[in-house]
GROMACS .gro file of C-alpha atoms in nm:
model
  163
    1MET     CA    1  -1.863   0.900   3.101
    2ARG     CA    2  -1.585   0.658   3.252
    3GLU     CA    3  -1.776   0.348   3.156
    4GLU     CA    4  -1.803   0.498   2.789
    5LEU     CA    5  -1.455   0.560   2.763
    6GLU     CA    6  -1.350   0.230   2.880
    7ARG     CA    7  -1.583   0.057   2.639
    8ALA     CA    8  -1.468   0.273   2.376
    9CYS     CA    9  -1.089   0.220   2.441
   10ARG     CA   10  -1.183  -0.175   2.439
   11TYR     CA   11  -1.327  -0.162   2.127
   12ALA     CA   12  -0.997   0.055   1.972
   13LEU     CA   13  -0.787  -0.206   2.140
   14ARG     CA   14  -0.974  -0.505   1.976
   15LEU     CA   15  -0.943  -0.343   1.646
   16LEU     CA   16  -0.560  -0.308   1.700
   17ASP     CA   17  -0.553  -0.724   1.762
   18TYR     CA   18  -0.624  -0.769   1.432
   19ARG     CA   19  -0.373  -0.555   1.275
   20GLU     CA   20  -0.152  -0.233   1.333
   21ARG     CA   21  -0.398   0.075   1.194
   22SER     CA   22  -0.391   0.431   1.162
   23LYS     CA   23  -0.546   0.681   1.388
   24GLN     CA   24  -0.769   0.772   1.069
   25GLU     CA   25  -0.869   0.406   1.041
   26ILE     CA   26  -0.960   0.372   1.402
   27ARG     CA   27  -1.155   0.685   1.394
   28ASP     CA   28  -1.367   0.594   1.095
   29ARG     CA   29  -1.438   0.255   1.259
   30MET     CA   30  -1.559   0.386   1.574
   31LYS     CA   31  -1.775   0.692   1.421
   32LYS     CA   32  -1.932   0.350   1.188
   33LYS     CA   33  -1.991   0.224   1.583
   34GLY     CA   34  -2.158   0.570   1.667
   35TYR     CA   35  -1.884   0.690   1.908
   36GLY     CA   36  -1.898   1.049   1.936
   37ASP     CA   37  -1.619   1.293   1.806
   38ASP     CA   38  -1.470   1.398   2.152
   39LEU     CA   39  -1.454   1.057   2.305
   40ILE     CA   40  -1.297   0.921   1.975
   41GLU     CA   41  -1.044   1.197   2.012
   42GLU     CA   42  -0.996   1.071   2.342
   43VAL     CA   43  -0.936   0.712   2.287
   44LEU     CA   44  -0.672   0.815   2.033
   45ARG     CA   45  -0.479   1.041   2.254
   46TYR     CA   46  -0.495   0.737   2.486
   47LEU     CA   47  -0.338   0.512   2.235
   48GLU     CA   48  -0.103   0.779   2.149
   49ALA     CA   49   0.039   0.832   2.460
   50HIS     CA   50   0.068   0.437   2.553
   51ASN     CA   51   0.217   0.388   2.157
   52PHE     CA   52  -0.082   0.122   2.074
   53VAL     CA   53  -0.096   0.364   1.752
   54ASN     CA   54   0.199   0.491   1.609
   55GLU     CA   55   0.186   0.668   1.240
   56ARG     CA   56   0.502   0.593   1.116
   57ARG     CA   57   0.519   0.210   1.259
   58PHE     CA   58   0.223   0.201   1.071
   59ALA     CA   59   0.368   0.356   0.708
   60GLN     CA   60   0.647   0.130   0.770
   61ILE     CA   61   0.428  -0.196   0.801
   62TRP     CA   62   0.209  -0.105   0.541
   63GLY     CA   63   0.504  -0.012   0.310
   64GLU     CA   64   0.679  -0.342   0.386
   65HIS     CA   65   0.341  -0.530   0.310
   66CYS     CA   66   0.300  -0.341  -0.050
   67ILE     CA   67   0.658  -0.441  -0.165
   68ARG     CA   68   0.568  -0.787  -0.056
   69LYS     CA   69   0.279  -0.753  -0.279
   70GLY     CA   70   0.474  -0.681  -0.596
   71TYR     CA   71   0.318  -0.319  -0.554
   72GLY     CA   72   0.521  -0.035  -0.713
   73ARG     CA   73   0.583   0.324  -0.498
   74ARG     CA   74   0.288   0.529  -0.640
   75ARG     CA   75   0.033   0.214  -0.529
   76THR     CA   76   0.170   0.205  -0.160
   77TYR     CA   77   0.171   0.629  -0.164
   78ILE     CA   78  -0.207   0.606  -0.262
   79GLU     CA   79  -0.278   0.315  -0.018
   80LEU     CA   80  -0.107   0.517   0.264
   81ARG     CA   81  -0.277   0.832   0.199
   82GLU     CA   82  -0.623   0.674   0.169
   83LYS     CA   83  -0.547   0.567   0.521
   84GLY     CA   84  -0.516   0.929   0.619
   85LEU     CA   85  -0.141   0.942   0.698
   86GLU     CA   86   0.013   1.329   0.617
   87THR     CA   87   0.237   1.303   0.285
   88ASP     CA   88   0.522   1.441   0.476
   89LEU     CA   89   0.548   1.109   0.673
   90ILE     CA   90   0.432   0.889   0.382
   91ASP     CA   91   0.748   1.030   0.189
   92GLU     CA   92   1.004   0.981   0.429
   93VAL     CA   93   0.886   0.637   0.497
   94LEU     CA   94   0.898   0.550   0.100
   95ASN     CA   95   1.207   0.720   0.038
   96GLU     CA   96   1.365   0.478   0.321
   97LEU     CA   97   1.171   0.165   0.191
   98TYR     CA   98   1.212   0.232  -0.188
   99SER     CA   99   1.558   0.321  -0.182
  100GLU     CA  100   1.665  -0.045  -0.133
  101VAL     CA  101   1.408  -0.201  -0.392
  102ASP     CA  102   1.474  -0.222  -0.747
  103GLU     CA  103   1.118  -0.147  -0.876
  104THR     CA  104   1.247  -0.217  -1.256
  105GLY     CA  105   1.304  -0.571  -1.175
  106MET     CA  106   1.054  -0.610  -0.963
  107ALA     CA  107   0.843  -0.531  -1.268
  108LEU     CA  108   0.999  -0.750  -1.466
  109SER     CA  109   0.970  -1.041  -1.202
  110LEU     CA  110   0.615  -1.009  -1.199
  111ILE     CA  111   0.605  -0.973  -1.594
  112LYS     CA  112   0.787  -1.301  -1.596
  113ARG     CA  113   0.556  -1.446  -1.394
  114ARG     CA  114   0.246  -1.366  -1.559
  115ARG     CA  115   0.350  -1.505  -1.914
  116PHE     CA  116  -0.009  -1.486  -2.034
  117LEU     CA  117   0.047  -1.088  -2.065
  118LEU     CA  118   0.306  -1.151  -2.341
  119ARG     CA  119   0.097  -1.348  -2.562
  120GLY     CA  120  -0.069  -1.227  -2.910
  121SER     CA  121   0.035  -0.972  -3.084
  122ARG     CA  122   0.309  -0.705  -3.023
  123LYS     CA  123   0.037  -0.420  -2.982
  124SER     CA  124  -0.167  -0.598  -2.701
  125ARG     CA  125   0.147  -0.744  -2.540
  126ILE     CA  126   0.224  -0.366  -2.484
  127ARG     CA  127  -0.088  -0.233  -2.383
  128ARG     CA  128  -0.171  -0.530  -2.138
  129THR     CA  129   0.202  -0.530  -1.995
  130TYR     CA  130   0.173  -0.129  -1.972
  131GLU     CA  131  -0.190  -0.140  -1.775
  132PHE     CA  132  -0.131  -0.427  -1.529
  133LEU     CA  133   0.243  -0.254  -1.423
  134ARG     CA  134   0.027   0.096  -1.402
  135ARG     CA  135  -0.247  -0.072  -1.178
  136ARG     CA  136   0.042  -0.217  -0.953
  137GLY     CA  137   0.161   0.142  -0.873
  138PHE     CA  138   0.450   0.156  -1.104
  139SER     CA  139   0.577   0.491  -1.257
  140PRO     CA  140   0.585   0.543  -1.608
  141GLU     CA  141   0.948   0.575  -1.616
  142VAL     CA  142   0.970   0.258  -1.450
  143ILE     CA  143   0.740   0.102  -1.722
  144HIS     CA  144   0.909   0.233  -2.016
  145GLU     CA  145   1.233   0.062  -1.861
  146VAL     CA  146   1.039  -0.267  -1.837
  147MET     CA  147   0.886  -0.233  -2.201
  148ARG     CA  148   1.294  -0.130  -2.323
  149GLU     CA  149   1.376  -0.457  -2.155
  150ILE     CA  150   1.086  -0.673  -2.286
  151GLU     CA  151   1.128  -0.532  -2.644
  152SER     CA  152   1.541  -0.626  -2.643
  153VAL     CA  153   1.456  -1.011  -2.507
  154GLU     CA  154   1.165  -0.973  -2.749
  155GLY     CA  155   1.418  -0.892  -3.028
  156LEU     CA  156   1.618  -1.167  -2.969
  157THR     CA  157   1.338  -1.441  -2.983
  158ASP     CA  158   1.188  -1.409  -3.342
  159SER     CA  159   0.880  -1.635  -3.192
  160GLY     CA  160   0.668  -1.361  -3.046
  161ASN     CA  161   0.679  -1.553  -2.707
  162MET     CA  162   0.893  -1.391  -2.476
  163LEU     CA  163   1.110  -1.478  -2.180
   0.00000   0.00000   0.00000
């Protein structure tokens, strides 16, 4: 039994060598490898006791990664839920992280870098831009603010090509 526990711990630590992971991610990977539930829980207790696994730290790192990638709060929230984190912890971490982020500015910056979204008829530009920002996880409020901003710039250009 001791040998199996050591082997399971080594496997979990190897997973953590690649990147920070949530307990649920480790649990899922260990189940796929054929480890039993009791052994997995024992490994997770060991990892937590030695601070190899920390859900708050994971949420912080993953949230920062999502912000760097240009994802809105909603997409980050969904990704963290999929990784098995508690909603209270996610809300707390995202409130901290996104309080320092101008989501509207981030979304406008993404649109400026993707000028192809702003070609074609007015209707197609609006649809493409809205869908793009929705997939990136921006709230309807942020998307509508971006659309208003685009409309104001578009109104000044007359040519249909914006920014």
